[in-house]
PDB file of C-alpha atoms in Angstrom:
ATOM      1  CA  MET A   1     182.498 234.459  27.536  1.00 43.00           C
ATOM      2  CA  SER A   2     184.311 231.616  25.785  1.00 45.00           C
ATOM      3  CA  ARG A   3     184.085 230.878  21.768  1.00 46.00           C
ATOM      4  CA  ALA A   4     183.837 227.935  20.359  1.00 44.00           C
ATOM      5  CA  GLU A   5     186.450 229.039  17.387  1.00 45.00           C
ATOM      6  CA  ALA A   6     189.255 229.743  18.938  1.00 48.00           C
ATOM      7  CA  TRP A   7     190.191 225.773  18.639  1.00 43.00           C
ATOM      8  CA  TYR A   8     190.045 226.318  15.137  1.00 41.00           C
ATOM      9  CA  GLU A   9     192.683 228.668  14.451  1.00 40.00           C
ATOM     10  CA  ALA A  10     195.090 226.407  13.039  1.00 40.00           C
ATOM     11  CA  GLY A  11     192.033 223.897  11.504  1.00 41.00           C
ATOM     12  CA  TYR A  12     189.075 222.267  12.267  1.00 40.00           C
ATOM     13  CA  VAL A  13     189.711 218.789  14.206  1.00 43.00           C
ATOM     14  CA  LYS A  14     187.917 216.764  15.679  1.00 52.00           C
ATOM     15  CA  GLY A  15     187.816 216.071  19.133  1.00 58.00           C
ATOM     16  CA  ALA A  16     188.405 217.542  22.427  1.00 65.00           C
ATOM     17  CA  ILE A  17     190.496 217.022  25.125  1.00 70.00           C
ATOM     18  CA  HIS A  18     189.948 218.418  29.040  1.00 74.00           C
ATOM     19  CA  LYS A  19     192.195 220.282  30.877  1.00 80.00           C
ATOM     20  CA  LEU A  20     193.795 217.978  33.849  1.00 85.00           C
ATOM     21  CA  GLN A  21     191.168 218.604  36.433  1.00 89.00           C
ATOM     22  CA  SER A  22     188.748 216.704  38.836  1.00 89.00           C
ATOM     23  CA  ARG A  23     185.297 215.516  37.586  1.00 87.00           C
ATOM     24  CA  GLY A  24     184.108 216.087  40.921  1.00 91.00           C
ATOM     25  CA  TRP A  25     181.288 214.666  42.870  1.00 90.00           C
ATOM     26  CA  LEU A  26     183.783 213.121  45.492  1.00 93.00           C
ATOM     27  CA  LEU A  27     182.306 213.086  48.433  1.00 94.00           C
ATOM     28  CA  GLN A  28     178.284 212.535  47.349  1.00 88.00           C
ATOM     29  CA  HIS A  29     178.563 209.627  49.744  1.00 88.00           C
ATOM     30  CA  THR A  30     180.349 210.623  52.744  1.00 93.00           C
ATOM     31  CA  ILE A  31     176.938 213.242  53.766  1.00 94.00           C
ATOM     32  CA  GLU A  32     173.764 212.793  55.681  1.00 94.00           C
ATOM     33  CA  ALA A  33     170.908 213.760  53.209  1.00 93.00           C
ATOM     34  CA  GLY A  34     168.119 216.334  54.720  1.00 93.00           C
ATOM     35  CA  THR A  35     164.728 214.123  57.064  1.00 91.00           C
ATOM     36  CA  THR A  36     162.588 216.689  55.331  1.00 92.00           C
ATOM     37  CA  VAL A  37     162.640 218.898  52.320  1.00 91.00           C
ATOM     38  CA  ASP A  38     159.677 221.764  52.022  1.00 91.00           C
ATOM     39  CA  LYS A  39     160.442 223.888  49.139  1.00 88.00           C
ATOM     40  CA  SER A  40     163.514 225.331  49.637  1.00 92.00           C
ATOM     41  CA  THR A  41     164.655 224.671  53.864  1.00 95.00           C
ATOM     42  CA  VAL A  42     166.048 221.513  54.396  1.00 96.00           C
ATOM     43  CA  THR A  43     165.613 220.083  57.914  1.00 97.00           C
ATOM     44  CA  TRP A  44     167.518 217.274  59.772  1.00 96.00           C
ATOM     45  CA  LYS A  45     166.473 215.891  62.818  1.00 95.00           C
ATOM     46  CA  LEU A  46     168.373 215.003  65.725  1.00 93.00           C
ATOM     47  CA  VAL A  47     167.969 213.018  68.785  1.00 92.00           C
ATOM     48  CA  GLY A  48     169.249 213.120  71.693  1.00 89.00           C
ATOM     49  CA  THR A  49     171.349 210.660  74.271  1.00 88.00           C
ATOM     50  CA  GLY A  50     169.109 209.036  76.802  1.00 88.00           C
ATOM     51  CA  GLU A  51     170.401 206.669  79.898  1.00 89.00           C
ATOM     52  CA  ALA A  52     168.726 203.592  80.872  1.00 89.00           C
ATOM     53  CA  THR A  53     167.339 203.484  84.887  1.00 86.00           C
ATOM     54  CA  GLU A  54     166.982 200.385  87.542  1.00 84.00           C
ATOM     55  CA  ARG A  55     162.790 199.905  87.163  1.00 83.00           C
ATOM     56  CA  GLU A  56     161.485 200.132  90.618  1.00 80.00           C
ATOM     57  CA  PRO A  57     159.621 197.432  91.741  1.00 80.00           C
ATOM     58  CA  GLY A  58     155.338 197.659  92.350  1.00 74.00           C
ATOM     59  CA  GLY A  59     155.370 200.337  89.792  1.00 68.00           C
ATOM     60  CA  GLY A  60     154.953 203.962  90.326  1.00 73.00           C
ATOM     61  CA  ASP A  61     155.699 206.590  87.959  1.00 80.00           C
ATOM     62  CA  VAL A  62     158.090 205.495  84.583  1.00 83.00           C
ATOM     63  CA  PRO A  63     160.716 207.734  84.834  1.00 84.00           C
ATOM     64  CA  THR A  64     161.547 209.002  81.114  1.00 86.00           C
ATOM     65  CA  MET A  65     165.173 209.723  79.679  1.00 89.00           C
ATOM     66  CA  ASN A  66     163.772 213.100  78.363  1.00 85.00           C
ATOM     67  CA  ALA A  67     166.389 212.758  75.050  1.00 87.00           C
ATOM     68  CA  ALA A  68     166.509 216.055  73.246  1.00 89.00           C
ATOM     69  CA  ARG A  69     165.086 216.521  69.909  1.00 92.00           C
ATOM     70  CA  THR A  70     166.442 219.400  68.032  1.00 94.00           C
ATOM     71  CA  ALA A  71     166.305 220.358  63.744  1.00 95.00           C
ATOM     72  CA  VAL A  72     168.915 221.548  62.442  1.00 96.00           C
ATOM     73  CA  THR A  73     167.833 223.983  58.785  1.00 97.00           C
ATOM     74  CA  ALA A  74     169.787 224.933  56.264  1.00 97.00           C
ATOM     75  CA  THR A  75     168.466 226.871  52.997  1.00 96.00           C
ATOM     76  CA  PHE A  76     168.029 225.635  49.276  1.00 95.00           C
ATOM     77  CA  LYS A  77     170.921 227.675  46.675  1.00 95.00           C
ATOM     78  CA  ASP A  78     171.018 227.668  43.606  1.00 94.00           C
ATOM     79  CA  TYR A  79     174.478 227.364  41.518  1.00 94.00           C
ATOM     80  CA  GLU A  80     175.136 227.460  37.633  1.00 94.00           C
ATOM     81  CA  ALA A  81     177.760 226.739  35.511  1.00 93.00           C
ATOM     82  CA  ASN A  82     176.495 227.892  31.739  1.00 91.00           C
ATOM     83  CA  ASP A  83     178.891 228.726  28.230  1.00 88.00           C
ATOM     84  CA  TRP A  84     178.232 229.836  24.999  1.00 85.00           C
ATOM     85  CA  ILE A  85     178.614 228.159  21.525  1.00 80.00           C
ATOM     86  CA  ASP A  86     178.492 230.510  18.302  1.00 75.00           C
ATOM     87  CA  SER A  87     175.726 229.337  15.442  1.00 68.00           C
ATOM     88  CA  LEU A  88     178.548 229.572  13.044  1.00 69.00           C
ATOM     89  CA  ASP A  89     180.801 226.796  14.995  1.00 66.00           C
ATOM     90  CA  VAL A  90     177.930 224.147  15.701  1.00 60.00           C
ATOM     91  CA  ASN A  91     178.127 222.957  12.338  1.00 62.00           C
ATOM     92  CA  LYS A  92     181.595 222.431  11.713  1.00 65.00           C
ATOM     93  CA  GLN A  93     182.354 220.665  15.687  1.00 61.00           C
ATOM     94  CA  SER A  94     182.137 216.931  15.660  1.00 60.00           C
ATOM     95  CA  GLU A  95     179.389 215.515  18.389  1.00 56.00           C
ATOM     96  CA  ASN A  96     182.116 215.477  20.953  1.00 55.00           C
ATOM     97  CA  GLU A  97     182.858 218.420  20.381  1.00 56.00           C
ATOM     98  CA  GLN A  98     179.320 219.299  20.874  1.00 62.00           C
ATOM     99  CA  GLN A  99     178.592 217.706  24.239  1.00 76.00           C
ATOM    100  CA  ILE A 100     182.541 219.114  25.607  1.00 79.00           C
ATOM    101  CA  VAL A 101     180.583 221.917  26.479  1.00 82.00           C
ATOM    102  CA  GLN A 102     178.220 220.125  28.788  1.00 81.00           C
ATOM    103  CA  GLN A 103     181.260 217.799  30.235  1.00 85.00           C
ATOM    104  CA  THR A 104     182.995 220.747  31.262  1.00 88.00           C
ATOM    105  CA  ALA A 105     180.279 221.822  32.891  1.00 88.00           C
ATOM    106  CA  ALA A 106     179.185 219.080  35.085  1.00 88.00           C
ATOM    107  CA  MET A 107     182.313 218.819  35.997  1.00 91.00           C
ATOM    108  CA  ALA A 108     182.693 222.839  37.536  1.00 93.00           C
ATOM    109  CA  ILE A 109     179.156 221.659  38.969  1.00 92.00           C
ATOM    110  CA  GLY A 110     180.942 218.306  40.677  1.00 92.00           C
ATOM    111  CA  ARG A 111     183.612 220.318  41.720  1.00 95.00           C
ATOM    112  CA  LYS A 112     180.822 223.034  43.381  1.00 95.00           C
ATOM    113  CA  PHE A 113     179.435 220.043  44.973  1.00 95.00           C
ATOM    114  CA  ASP A 114     182.359 219.284  47.185  1.00 96.00           C
ATOM    115  CA  ARG A 115     184.202 222.997  47.667  1.00 97.00           C
ATOM    116  CA  LEU A 116     180.712 223.118  49.277  1.00 97.00           C
ATOM    117  CA  ILE A 117     181.021 220.277  51.498  1.00 97.00           C
ATOM    118  CA  LEU A 118     185.016 221.152  53.002  1.00 98.00           C
ATOM    119  CA  GLY A 119     183.348 224.783  53.310  1.00 97.00           C
ATOM    120  CA  THR A 120     180.617 223.815  55.253  1.00 97.00           C
ATOM    121  CA  MET A 121     183.401 222.574  57.447  1.00 98.00           C
ATOM    122  CA  ASP A 122     185.515 225.328  56.737  1.00 98.00           C
ATOM    123  CA  THR A 123     182.738 227.488  58.050  1.00 96.00           C
ATOM    124  CA  ALA A 124     182.035 225.771  61.170  1.00 95.00           C
ATOM    125  CA  ALA A 125     185.834 226.352  62.070  1.00 89.00           C
ATOM    126  CA  ALA A 126     185.192 227.834  65.986  1.00 93.00           C
ATOM    127  CA  SER A 127     182.296 224.312  66.496  1.00 97.00           C
ATOM    128  CA  ILE A 128     185.686 221.932  65.140  1.00 98.00           C
ATOM    129  CA  THR A 129     188.513 220.667  66.804  1.00 98.00           C
ATOM    130  CA  THR A 130     191.525 220.719  65.257  1.00 98.00           C
ATOM    131  CA  ILE A 131     194.935 218.224  65.713  1.00 98.00           C
ATOM    132  CA  GLY A 132     198.095 219.706  64.470  1.00 97.00           C
ATOM    133  CA  ASP A 133     199.532 223.352  64.334  1.00 97.00           C
ATOM    134  CA  GLY A 134     200.407 222.808  60.369  1.00 98.00           C
ATOM    135  CA  SER A 135     204.206 222.607  61.242  1.00 97.00           C
ATOM    136  CA  ALA A 136     204.545 218.544  59.887  1.00 97.00           C
ATOM    137  CA  ALA A 137     203.261 216.310  57.126  1.00 97.00           C
ATOM    138  CA  LEU A 138     199.902 214.297  58.072  1.00 97.00           C
ATOM    139  CA  GLY A 139     201.284 211.146  59.754  1.00 94.00           C
ATOM    140  CA  LEU A 140     199.139 208.205  60.985  1.00 93.00           C
ATOM    141  CA  LEU A 141     199.251 209.385  64.817  1.00 94.00           C
ATOM    142  CA  ASP A 142     197.509 211.927  62.986  1.00 97.00           C
ATOM    143  CA  VAL A 143     194.516 210.386  61.646  1.00 95.00           C
ATOM    144  CA  PHE A 144     194.921 207.310  64.917  1.00 93.00           C
ATOM    145  CA  GLU A 145     194.271 210.705  67.246  1.00 97.00           C
ATOM    146  CA  ALA A 146     191.355 212.423  65.544  1.00 97.00           C
ATOM    147  CA  GLN A 147     189.629 208.969  64.820  1.00 94.00           C
ATOM    148  CA  SER A 148     189.827 208.262  68.554  1.00 94.00           C
ATOM    149  CA  GLN A 149     188.575 211.372  69.418  1.00 95.00           C
ATOM    150  CA  ILE A 150     185.557 210.676  67.606  1.00 94.00           C
ATOM    151  CA  ALA A 151     184.963 207.292  68.643  1.00 93.00           C
ATOM    152  CA  GLY A 152     185.715 208.555  72.415  1.00 92.00           C
ATOM    153  CA  ILE A 153     182.518 209.806  72.349  1.00 89.00           C
ATOM    154  CA  GLY A 154     180.555 207.186  70.916  1.00 81.00           C
ATOM    155  CA  ALA A 155     180.952 207.212  67.690  1.00 59.00           C
ATOM    156  CA  GLY A 156     183.424 204.038  67.227  1.00 61.00           C
ATOM    157  CA  SER A 157     180.592 202.027  64.604  1.00 71.00           C
ATOM    158  CA  TYR A 158     180.173 204.864  61.978  1.00 83.00           C
ATOM    159  CA  GLU A 159     181.184 205.035  58.832  1.00 89.00           C
ATOM    160  CA  TYR A 160     184.312 207.465  58.737  1.00 93.00           C
ATOM    161  CA  PHE A 161     185.946 209.734  55.663  1.00 95.00           C
ATOM    162  CA  CYS A 162     189.122 211.697  55.210  1.00 97.00           C
ATOM    163  CA  ALA A 163     189.317 214.439  52.837  1.00 98.00           C
ATOM    164  CA  LEU A 164     192.761 214.418  51.973  1.00 98.00           C
ATOM    165  CA  ARG A 165     195.696 215.813  48.984  1.00 98.00           C
ATOM    166  CA  PRO A 166     196.899 213.151  46.663  1.00 96.00           C
ATOM    167  CA  ARG A 167     200.390 213.852  48.138  1.00 96.00           C
ATOM    168  CA  ASP A 168     199.042 213.349  52.410  1.00 97.00           C
ATOM    169  CA  LEU A 169     197.778 209.710  51.249  1.00 95.00           C
ATOM    170  CA  THR A 170     200.792 209.537  49.011  1.00 93.00           C
ATOM    171  CA  GLN A 171     202.683 210.187  52.529  1.00 94.00           C
ATOM    172  CA  LEU A 172     200.182 207.674  54.356  1.00 93.00           C
ATOM    173  CA  GLU A 173     200.494 204.884  51.802  1.00 90.00           C
ATOM    174  CA  LEU A 174     204.556 204.706  52.762  1.00 90.00           C
ATOM    175  CA  SER A 175     203.858 203.694  55.863  1.00 87.00           C
ATOM    176  CA  THR A 176     203.913 199.405  56.311  1.00 82.00           C
ATOM    177  CA  ARG A 177     201.168 199.733  58.935  1.00 82.00           C
ATOM    178  CA  MET A 178     198.348 201.200  56.338  1.00 82.00           C
ATOM    179  CA  SER A 179     199.294 198.379  53.597  1.00 71.00           C
ATOM    180  CA  SER A 180     199.008 195.449  55.843  1.00 68.00           C
ATOM    181  CA  GLU A 181     195.941 192.860  55.716  1.00 59.00           C
ATOM    182  CA  ASP A 182     195.290 193.280  59.213  1.00 57.00           C
ATOM    183  CA  TYR A 183     194.030 197.275  58.955  1.00 55.00           C
ATOM    184  CA  VAL A 184     193.346 197.291  55.087  1.00 61.00           C
ATOM    185  CA  GLY A 185     189.384 196.942  54.260  1.00 61.00           C
ATOM    186  CA  PRO A 186     187.168 196.881  50.723  1.00 62.00           C
ATOM    187  CA  GLU A 187     186.958 199.916  48.946  1.00 59.00           C
ATOM    188  CA  TYR A 188     183.179 201.646  47.677  1.00 58.00           C
ATOM    189  CA  ALA A 189     183.380 200.142  43.916  1.00 57.00           C
ATOM    190  CA  LEU A 190     182.930 204.186  43.320  1.00 56.00           C
ATOM    191  CA  MET A 191     185.445 205.480  45.733  1.00 63.00           C
ATOM    192  CA  ARG A 192     188.121 203.054  44.958  1.00 66.00           C
ATOM    193  CA  GLU A 193     187.302 204.795  40.974  1.00 65.00           C
ATOM    194  CA  VAL A 194     188.495 207.891  42.082  1.00 71.00           C
ATOM    195  CA  GLY A 195     191.531 206.098  44.529  1.00 78.00           C
ATOM    196  CA  ALA A 196     189.667 206.275  47.384  1.00 84.00           C
ATOM    197  CA  ARG A 197     191.703 203.888  50.463  1.00 88.00           C
ATOM    198  CA  LYS A 198     189.891 202.594  53.255  1.00 88.00           C
ATOM    199  CA  TYR A 199     192.726 201.323  56.370  1.00 89.00           C
ATOM    200  CA  ARG A 200     190.951 200.629  59.744  1.00 87.00           C
ATOM    201  CA  GLY A 201     187.494 201.888  58.615  1.00 88.00           C
ATOM    202  CA  ILE A 202     188.618 205.167  57.323  1.00 92.00           C
ATOM    203  CA  ASN A 203     187.887 205.715  53.746  1.00 92.00           C
ATOM    204  CA  PHE A 204     190.372 208.191  52.285  1.00 94.00           C
ATOM    205  CA  VAL A 205     189.415 210.248  49.745  1.00 95.00           C
ATOM    206  CA  PRO A 206     191.848 212.220  47.536  1.00 96.00           C
ATOM    207  CA  MET A 207     191.206 214.963  46.334  1.00 96.00           C
ATOM    208  CA  PRO A 208     192.611 218.363  44.148  1.00 96.00           C
ATOM    209  CA  ASP A 209     195.014 220.673  46.217  1.00 97.00           C
ATOM    210  CA  ASP A 210     192.984 223.565  45.728  1.00 97.00           C
ATOM    211  CA  PHE A 211     189.791 222.055  47.044  1.00 98.00           C
ATOM    212  CA  PHE A 212     191.742 222.501  50.890  1.00 98.00           C
ATOM    213  CA  ALA A 213     191.727 226.237  53.357  1.00 98.00           C
ATOM    214  CA  VAL A 214     194.984 227.246  54.099  1.00 98.00           C
ATOM    215  CA  PRO A 215     194.905 229.046  57.039  1.00 97.00           C
ATOM    216  CA  SER A 216     199.013 230.261  56.923  1.00 97.00           C
ATOM    217  CA  ALA A 217     201.232 230.188  54.942  1.00 98.00           C
ATOM    218  CA  ASN A 218     202.634 226.651  53.778  1.00 98.00           C
ATOM    219  CA  GLN A 219     199.572 225.439  55.757  1.00 98.00           C
ATOM    220  CA  ILE A 220     196.757 223.082  54.937  1.00 98.00           C
ATOM    221  CA  ASP A 221     193.115 222.058  56.472  1.00 98.00           C
ATOM    222  CA  LEU A 222     192.252 218.168  56.235  1.00 98.00           C
ATOM    223  CA  TYR A 223     189.368 216.934  57.589  1.00 98.00           C
ATOM    224  CA  ILE A 224     188.041 213.655  58.532  1.00 98.00           C
ATOM    225  CA  TRP A 225     184.465 213.341  59.881  1.00 97.00           C
ATOM    226  CA  ALA A 226     181.681 210.339  60.702  1.00 95.00           C
ATOM    227  CA  LYS A 227     179.958 210.063  58.332  1.00 91.00           C
ATOM    228  CA  GLN A 228     176.297 211.003  59.649  1.00 92.00           C
ATOM    229  CA  THR A 229     177.838 214.524  61.351  1.00 96.00           C
ATOM    230  CA  ILE A 230     177.403 216.609  57.878  1.00 97.00           C
ATOM    231  CA  GLY A 231     174.226 217.487  56.323  1.00 96.00           C
ATOM    232  CA  PHE A 232     174.142 217.925  52.576  1.00 96.00           C
ATOM    233  CA  GLU A 233     170.829 217.844  50.836  1.00 95.00           C
ATOM    234  CA  TRP A 234     170.660 218.687  46.734  1.00 91.00           C
ATOM    235  CA  ASN A 235     168.016 218.055  44.369  1.00 84.00           C
ATOM    236  CA  LYS A 236     169.595 214.766  43.236  1.00 74.00           C
ATOM    237  CA  LYS A 237     169.778 215.906  39.694  1.00 69.00           C
ATOM    238  CA  MET A 238     171.556 218.762  37.296  1.00 69.00           C
ATOM    239  CA  VAL A 239     169.569 220.462  35.195  1.00 74.00           C
ATOM    240  CA  SER A 240     171.396 220.809  31.343  1.00 79.00           C
ATOM    241  CA  ARG A 241     170.489 222.378  28.749  1.00 82.00           C
ATOM    242  CA  ILE A 242     170.338 223.526  25.471  1.00 82.00           C
ATOM    243  CA  ASP A 243     168.717 226.761  24.077  1.00 85.00           C
ATOM    244  CA  TYR A 244     169.123 228.741  20.985  1.00 85.00           C
ATOM    245  CA  ILE A 245     168.974 232.557  21.548  1.00 89.00           C
ATOM    246  CA  GLY A 246     168.394 234.091  18.351  1.00 87.00           C
ATOM    247  CA  ALA A 247     169.668 237.849  19.391  1.00 90.00           C
ATOM    248  CA  LYS A 248     173.024 236.492  19.814  1.00 86.00           C
ATOM    249  CA  LYS A 249     172.742 233.927  17.292  1.00 83.00           C
ATOM    250  CA  LYS A 250     173.943 231.522  19.757  1.00 84.00           C
ATOM    251  CA  TRP A 251     173.331 228.636  21.506  1.00 82.00           C
ATOM    252  CA  LEU A 252     173.458 228.813  25.210  1.00 86.00           C
ATOM    253  CA  ALA A 253     174.399 225.456  27.356  1.00 86.00           C
ATOM    254  CA  ALA A 254     172.865 226.460  30.971  1.00 88.00           C
ATOM    255  CA  ASN A 255     173.688 224.029  33.801  1.00 89.00           C
ATOM    256  CA  ASP A 256     172.048 224.231  37.260  1.00 90.00           C
ATOM    257  CA  ILE A 257     171.900 222.656  40.684  1.00 91.00           C
ATOM    258  CA  ALA A 258     170.442 223.560  44.183  1.00 93.00           C
ATOM    259  CA  CYS A 259     172.557 222.537  47.343  1.00 94.00           C
ATOM    260  CA  ALA A 260     171.803 223.240  51.030  1.00 96.00           C
ATOM    261  CA  SER A 261     174.566 222.032  53.435  1.00 96.00           C
ATOM    262  CA  THR A 262     175.609 222.420  57.588  1.00 97.00           C
ATOM    263  CA  VAL A 263     177.738 220.068  59.794  1.00 97.00           C
ATOM    264  CA  LEU A 264     175.192 218.852  62.457  1.00 97.00           C
ATOM    265  CA  LEU A 265     177.313 217.196  65.135  1.00 96.00           C
ATOM    266  CA  PRO A 266     180.920 219.221  65.165  1.00 96.00           C
ATOM    267  CA  GLU A 267     181.995 216.981  67.898  1.00 95.00           C
ATOM    268  CA  GLY A 268     181.823 214.160  65.223  1.00 95.00           C
ATOM    269  CA  ILE A 269     184.465 215.968  62.819  1.00 97.00           C
ATOM    270  CA  ARG A 270     188.222 216.812  63.593  1.00 98.00           C
ATOM    271  CA  ARG A 271     190.324 219.486  61.599  1.00 98.00           C
ATOM    272  CA  LEU A 272     193.808 218.014  60.484  1.00 98.00           C
ATOM    273  CA  ARG A 273     196.276 221.393  60.132  1.00 98.00           C
ATOM    274  CA  VAL A 274     199.612 220.128  58.521  1.00 98.00           C
ATOM    275  CA  LYS A 275     202.513 221.695  56.514  1.00 98.00           C
ATOM    276  CA  SER A 276     201.394 221.648  52.987  1.00 97.00           C
ATOM    277  CA  ASN A 277     205.009 221.647  50.915  1.00 97.00           C
ATOM    278  CA  ALA A 278     205.988 218.893  53.456  1.00 96.00           C
ATOM    279  CA  ALA A 279     208.510 216.494  51.450  1.00 96.00           C
ATOM    280  CA  LEU A 280     208.187 212.804  51.328  1.00 95.00           C
ATOM    281  CA  VAL A 281     209.280 210.521  52.995  1.00 93.00           C
ATOM    282  CA  ILE A 282     209.676 206.859  53.517  1.00 89.00           C
ATOM    283  CA  PRO A 283     208.702 205.834  57.241  1.00 84.00           C
ATOM    284  CA  ALA A 284     211.310 203.715  59.409  1.00 78.00           C
ATOM    285  CA  ALA A 285     208.727 201.424  60.007  1.00 63.00           C
TER     286      ALA A 285
END
């Protein structure tokens, strides 16, 4: 439990400064929303592939493709971020400081949003192909290999995303190939604000180091995927309120969100296992 009065030990001041942290919500444009929502259950409907056949002259029975129809479901889970504000401090806080608790909670929930998406892929470890053994830094060849493997299955025209650390993106940007106008495309405006880059149709989204799984010492798992391969649904709003709890003589800033996530098409995802402590190197070309 945090107490607002701890901010004022040396004297009351206006404003407050957040520690360095991610605001979250970095991956909200990278996932596939649910097909239907029924109370706490979200459903995604998947359609298989079919093949065209030569039509027989003279009619006869019409052949069918028998393309598979399957449904994948996930259950909403509730998440919250709450904090207390002592009633004795409310009148001593500026408007900025009264909002700071809600801002802190919004960022906490935003980070949970991003962690859930990455965590969903971590959970499906056995069904996702891994590129790299964690002995080297991320390189363009790793990215090309991952994209070509996914495209080779049939996702060549889809939208790709890659979640990586700022350090990994910096290493890639040190290559003159990544800065070539022949390959670089325009980023989404919202993604550009978080430092994202688009290269060969892949949206690279830099994220905090501690968002990624560590399979072994000095290793880290990054991901590249086609958008419709990860299913994620949320209630499209974060409920935020401040209630006075008389028994405690405190205000409770309560913030809630409900989310459901699952891997829909593991064949459209690749894990990039890289060395986490590799030094930055300027490539020869």
